[in-house]
GROMACS .gro file of C-alpha atoms in nm:
model
  233
    1MET     CA    1   3.624  -0.176   5.316
    2ASN     CA    2   3.762  -0.174   4.962
    3ASP     CA    3   3.604  -0.367   4.675
    4ILE     CA    4   3.844  -0.662   4.689
    5ALA     CA    5   3.813  -0.697   5.066
    6HIS     CA    6   3.434  -0.682   5.029
    7ASN     CA    7   3.439  -0.940   4.750
    8LEU     CA    8   3.661  -1.173   4.953
    9ALA     CA    9   3.425  -1.150   5.248
   10GLN     CA   10   3.130  -1.236   5.022
   11VAL     CA   11   3.311  -1.535   4.869
   12ARG     CA   12   3.409  -1.664   5.212
   13ASP     CA   13   3.047  -1.631   5.323
   14LYS     CA   14   2.936  -1.834   5.020
   15ILE     CA   15   3.191  -2.105   5.099
   16SER     CA   16   3.072  -2.118   5.460
   17ALA     CA   17   2.708  -2.140   5.354
   18ALA     CA   18   2.779  -2.412   5.097
   19ALA     CA   19   2.977  -2.609   5.356
   20ALA     CA   20   2.702  -2.574   5.616
   21ARG     CA   21   2.439  -2.700   5.373
   22CYS     CA   22   2.622  -3.031   5.336
   23GLY     CA   23   2.735  -3.065   5.696
   24ARG     CA   24   3.098  -2.969   5.643
   25ALA     CA   25   3.313  -2.720   5.831
   26SER     CA   26   3.418  -2.419   5.624
   27GLU     CA   27   3.774  -2.468   5.755
   28GLU     CA   28   3.795  -2.784   5.541
   29ILE     CA   29   3.780  -2.574   5.224
   30MET     CA   30   4.068  -2.353   5.117
   31LEU     CA   31   4.003  -2.045   4.906
   32LEU     CA   32   4.256  -2.002   4.627
   33ALA     CA   33   4.237  -1.649   4.485
   34VAL     CA   34   4.305  -1.669   4.110
   35SER     CA   35   4.508  -1.357   4.041
   36LYS     CA   36   4.611  -1.416   3.678
   37THR     CA   37   4.627  -1.094   3.469
   38LYS     CA   38   4.570  -0.889   3.784
   39PRO     CA   39   4.823  -0.627   3.899
   40ALA     CA   40   5.029  -0.665   4.214
   41SER     CA   41   4.827  -0.381   4.368
   42ALA     CA   42   4.511  -0.594   4.354
   43ILE     CA   43   4.692  -0.885   4.518
   44ALA     CA   44   4.823  -0.649   4.786
   45GLU     CA   45   4.461  -0.548   4.864
   46ALA     CA   46   4.368  -0.915   4.898
   47ILE     CA   47   4.667  -0.973   5.128
   48ASP     CA   48   4.555  -0.683   5.344
   49ALA     CA   49   4.215  -0.855   5.367
   50GLY     CA   50   4.376  -1.175   5.496
   51GLN     CA   51   4.416  -1.378   5.177
   52ARG     CA   52   4.739  -1.578   5.157
   53ALA     CA   53   4.700  -1.832   4.871
   54PHE     CA   54   4.710  -1.714   4.510
   55GLY     CA   55   4.678  -1.898   4.177
   56GLU     CA   56   4.858  -1.797   3.859
   57ASN     CA   57   4.807  -1.936   3.506
   58TYR     CA   58   5.100  -1.776   3.327
   59VAL     CA   59   5.447  -1.876   3.439
   60GLN     CA   60   5.647  -1.557   3.384
   61GLU     CA   61   5.371  -1.330   3.516
   62GLY     CA   62   5.346  -1.545   3.826
   63VAL     CA   63   5.722  -1.549   3.884
   64ASP     CA   64   5.740  -1.170   3.853
   65LYS     CA   65   5.469  -1.134   4.120
   66ILE     CA   66   5.631  -1.391   4.350
   67ARG     CA   67   5.966  -1.212   4.331
   68SER     CA   68   5.804  -0.872   4.386
   69PHE     CA   69   5.621  -0.978   4.701
   70GLN     CA   70   5.923  -1.165   4.838
   71GLU     CA   71   6.133  -0.850   4.795
   72GLN     CA   72   5.869  -0.663   4.997
   73GLY     CA   73   5.904  -0.917   5.277
   74ASN     CA   74   5.581  -1.111   5.214
   75THR     CA   75   5.725  -1.453   5.282
   76ASP     CA   76   5.409  -1.620   5.419
   77LEU     CA   77   5.223  -1.626   5.087
   78GLN     CA   78   5.145  -1.950   4.904
   79TRP     CA   79   5.173  -1.953   4.525
   80HIS     CA   80   4.993  -2.210   4.311
   81PHE     CA   81   5.058  -2.265   3.941
   82ILE     CA   82   4.723  -2.361   3.788
   83GLY     CA   83   4.776  -2.320   3.413
   84PRO     CA   84   4.889  -2.565   3.143
   85LEU     CA   85   5.261  -2.627   3.185
   86GLN     CA   86   5.499  -2.654   2.892
   87SER     CA   87   5.825  -2.839   2.939
   88ASN     CA   88   6.035  -2.530   2.864
   89LYS     CA   89   5.870  -2.343   3.155
   90SER     CA   90   5.893  -2.619   3.414
   91ARG     CA   91   6.215  -2.486   3.574
   92LEU     CA   92   6.053  -2.153   3.663
   93VAL     CA   93   5.762  -2.333   3.830
   94ALA     CA   94   5.997  -2.570   4.013
   95GLU     CA   95   6.212  -2.284   4.141
   96HIS     CA   96   5.942  -2.039   4.249
   97PHE     CA   97   5.599  -2.190   4.314
   98ASP     CA   98   5.478  -2.384   4.618
   99TRP     CA   99   5.220  -2.587   4.428
  100CYS     CA  100   5.159  -2.710   4.073
  101HIS     CA  101   4.800  -2.818   3.999
  102THR     CA  102   4.847  -2.930   3.640
  103VAL     CA  103   5.070  -3.237   3.634
  104ASP     CA  104   4.932  -3.466   3.362
  105ARG     CA  105   5.232  -3.661   3.235
  106LEU     CA  106   5.542  -3.823   3.378
  107ARG     CA  107   5.778  -3.609   3.169
  108ILE     CA  108   5.656  -3.287   3.335
  109ALA     CA  109   5.660  -3.445   3.681
  110THR     CA  110   6.017  -3.567   3.630
  111ARG     CA  111   6.134  -3.225   3.513
  112LEU     CA  112   5.971  -3.053   3.811
  113ASN     CA  113   6.134  -3.305   4.044
  114ASP     CA  114   6.480  -3.269   3.889
  115GLN     CA  115   6.458  -2.888   3.877
  116ARG     CA  116   6.324  -2.833   4.231
  117PRO     CA  117   6.605  -2.669   4.434
  118SER     CA  118   6.727  -2.893   4.716
  119GLU     CA  119   6.702  -2.613   4.972
  120MET     CA  120   6.329  -2.570   4.907
  121GLN     CA  121   6.057  -2.791   5.045
  122ALA     CA  122   5.927  -3.054   4.803
  123LEU     CA  123   5.689  -2.910   4.542
  124ASN     CA  124   5.326  -2.990   4.619
  125VAL     CA  125   5.161  -3.134   4.308
  126LEU     CA  126   4.813  -3.224   4.197
  127ILE     CA  127   4.736  -3.454   3.905
  128GLN     CA  128   4.498  -3.290   3.660
  129ILE     CA  129   4.205  -3.502   3.548
  130ASN     CA  130   4.019  -3.425   3.224
  131ILE     CA  131   3.693  -3.526   3.387
  132SER     CA  132   3.468  -3.405   3.103
  133ASP     CA  133   3.685  -3.568   2.834
  134GLU     CA  134   3.729  -3.243   2.643
  135ASN     CA  135   3.981  -3.238   2.360
  136SER     CA  136   4.069  -2.877   2.438
  137LYS     CA  137   4.153  -2.944   2.804
  138SER     CA  138   4.471  -3.073   2.962
  139GLY     CA  139   4.461  -3.363   3.201
  140ILE     CA  140   4.446  -3.740   3.198
  141ALA     CA  141   4.154  -3.981   3.197
  142LEU     CA  142   4.059  -4.135   3.531
  143SER     CA  143   4.166  -4.472   3.391
  144GLU     CA  144   4.526  -4.344   3.373
  145LEU     CA  145   4.537  -4.209   3.728
  146ASP     CA  146   4.670  -4.511   3.917
  147ALA     CA  147   4.976  -4.546   3.696
  148LEU     CA  148   5.069  -4.176   3.695
  149ALA     CA  149   5.006  -4.138   4.070
  150ALA     CA  150   5.247  -4.422   4.146
  151GLU     CA  151   5.515  -4.259   3.928
  152VAL     CA  152   5.466  -3.912   4.078
  153ALA     CA  153   5.461  -4.042   4.436
  154ALA     CA  154   5.801  -4.202   4.380
  155LEU     CA  155   5.971  -3.871   4.293
  156PRO     CA  156   6.153  -3.740   4.602
  157ARG     CA  157   6.134  -3.364   4.532
  158LEU     CA  158   5.758  -3.375   4.473
  159THR     CA  159   5.477  -3.437   4.723
  160LEU     CA  160   5.161  -3.583   4.571
  161ARG     CA  161   4.877  -3.390   4.738
  162GLY     CA  162   4.576  -3.490   4.528
  163LEU     CA  163   4.371  -3.407   4.222
  164MET     CA  164   4.255  -3.107   4.020
  165ALA     CA  165   3.992  -3.073   3.747
  166ILE     CA  166   3.825  -2.805   3.536
  167PRO     CA  167   3.489  -2.963   3.443
  168ALA     CA  168   3.302  -2.848   3.134
  169PRO     CA  169   3.040  -2.583   3.217
  170GLU     CA  170   2.708  -2.735   3.322
  171SER     CA  171   2.394  -2.528   3.378
  172SER     CA  172   2.222  -2.763   3.622
  173TYR     CA  173   2.337  -2.820   3.979
  174GLU     CA  174   2.255  -3.190   3.947
  175ARG     CA  175   2.492  -3.232   3.654
  176GLN     CA  176   2.763  -3.027   3.825
  177PHE     CA  177   2.732  -3.246   4.133
  178ALA     CA  178   2.743  -3.570   3.932
  179VAL     CA  179   3.070  -3.468   3.767
  180ALA     CA  180   3.217  -3.346   4.097
  181GLN     CA  181   3.115  -3.675   4.258
  182GLN     CA  182   3.325  -3.868   4.005
  183MET     CA  183   3.625  -3.661   4.109
  184ALA     CA  184   3.549  -3.711   4.477
  185VAL     CA  185   3.536  -4.089   4.441
  186ALA     CA  186   3.874  -4.090   4.266
  187PHE     CA  187   4.015  -3.856   4.531
  188GLU     CA  188   3.901  -4.077   4.819
  189ALA     CA  189   4.054  -4.384   4.653
  190LEU     CA  190   4.383  -4.198   4.605
  191LYS     CA  191   4.376  -4.074   4.964
  192ALA     CA  192   4.340  -4.431   5.087
  193ARG     CA  193   4.662  -4.528   4.907
  194TYR     CA  194   4.889  -4.230   4.975
  195ASN     CA  195   4.915  -4.063   5.314
  196THR     CA  196   5.026  -3.732   5.158
  197VAL     CA  197   4.701  -3.692   4.962
  198ASP     CA  198   4.461  -3.439   5.117
  199THR     CA  199   4.358  -3.196   4.843
  200LEU     CA  200   4.081  -3.195   4.583
  201SER     CA  201   4.109  -2.872   4.385
  202LEU     CA  202   3.765  -2.845   4.229
  203GLY     CA  203   3.509  -2.571   4.189
  204MET     CA  204   3.509  -2.219   4.049
  205SER     CA  205   3.257  -1.936   4.073
  206ASP     CA  206   2.980  -2.111   3.878
  207ASP     CA  207   3.004  -2.461   4.027
  208MET     CA  208   3.153  -2.401   4.370
  209GLU     CA  209   2.847  -2.513   4.568
  210ALA     CA  210   2.825  -2.849   4.388
  211ALA     CA  211   3.201  -2.905   4.422
  212ILE     CA  212   3.189  -2.838   4.797
  213ALA     CA  213   2.890  -3.068   4.840
  214ALA     CA  214   3.081  -3.344   4.662
  215GLY     CA  215   3.391  -3.301   4.879
  216SER     CA  216   3.620  -3.038   4.727
  217THR     CA  217   3.886  -2.911   4.968
  218MET     CA  218   4.003  -2.616   4.755
  219VAL     CA  219   3.802  -2.379   4.533
  220ARG     CA  220   3.962  -2.152   4.274
  221ILE     CA  221   3.792  -1.813   4.254
  222GLY     CA  222   3.907  -1.521   4.039
  223THR     CA  223   3.649  -1.286   3.890
  224ALA     CA  224   3.426  -1.284   4.200
  225ILE     CA  225   3.724  -1.150   4.398
  226PHE     CA  226   3.916  -0.932   4.153
  227GLY     CA  227   3.653  -0.842   3.894
  228ALA     CA  228   3.659  -0.915   3.521
  229ARG     CA  229   3.999  -1.004   3.378
  230ASP     CA  230   4.190  -0.790   3.134
  231TYR     CA  231   4.328  -1.007   2.855
  232SER     CA  232   4.446  -0.714   2.642
  233LYS     CA  233   4.796  -0.717   2.786
   0.00000   0.00000   0.00000
């Protein structure tokens, strides 16, 4: 078993254990492998180990990987854009990705909708919440969610699937859980209003257990699968 396959197995075991501790089935939680800055060869190893969903933060890098794997005949992969999205890059996301996790304003949602090719399925989108109210983070306040959700849900080439957040780092499990719980409450309220909503993208390596206990349906794991990232490129 290679390192990436071994790491994936360990992460899946941790997800299963965290789910079991709070009485959930591990099948309720999707593992999104965050492959930003990682070469296609590393992704290929993860694919060989059964991983199908990958998250990319940088638009052009992600598009290059998507094209490369499509040319190789890997058409069953799912590609998620999880980085901040600038308006001038929205077309590339609309034309290549399956999901966008970082919708935080109507202008971006409208561009994604208008630029989504008609022959492709509607783009799955998550609204990003700035749950820790950090100036450096993208996302909207929870108080703005109802208005933006209504606007996004009305766009025909988008499918509103739920919420995403990147909470500020917290050292205690109790604090991690309290923040995740706020997201879960908002998610359940949104799910009650829109029948397409089924996804809460919450939890990374350091806070995955608390996120799962609160109700996350998708965790985003990078370093624990692929090793430390190389930002020197």
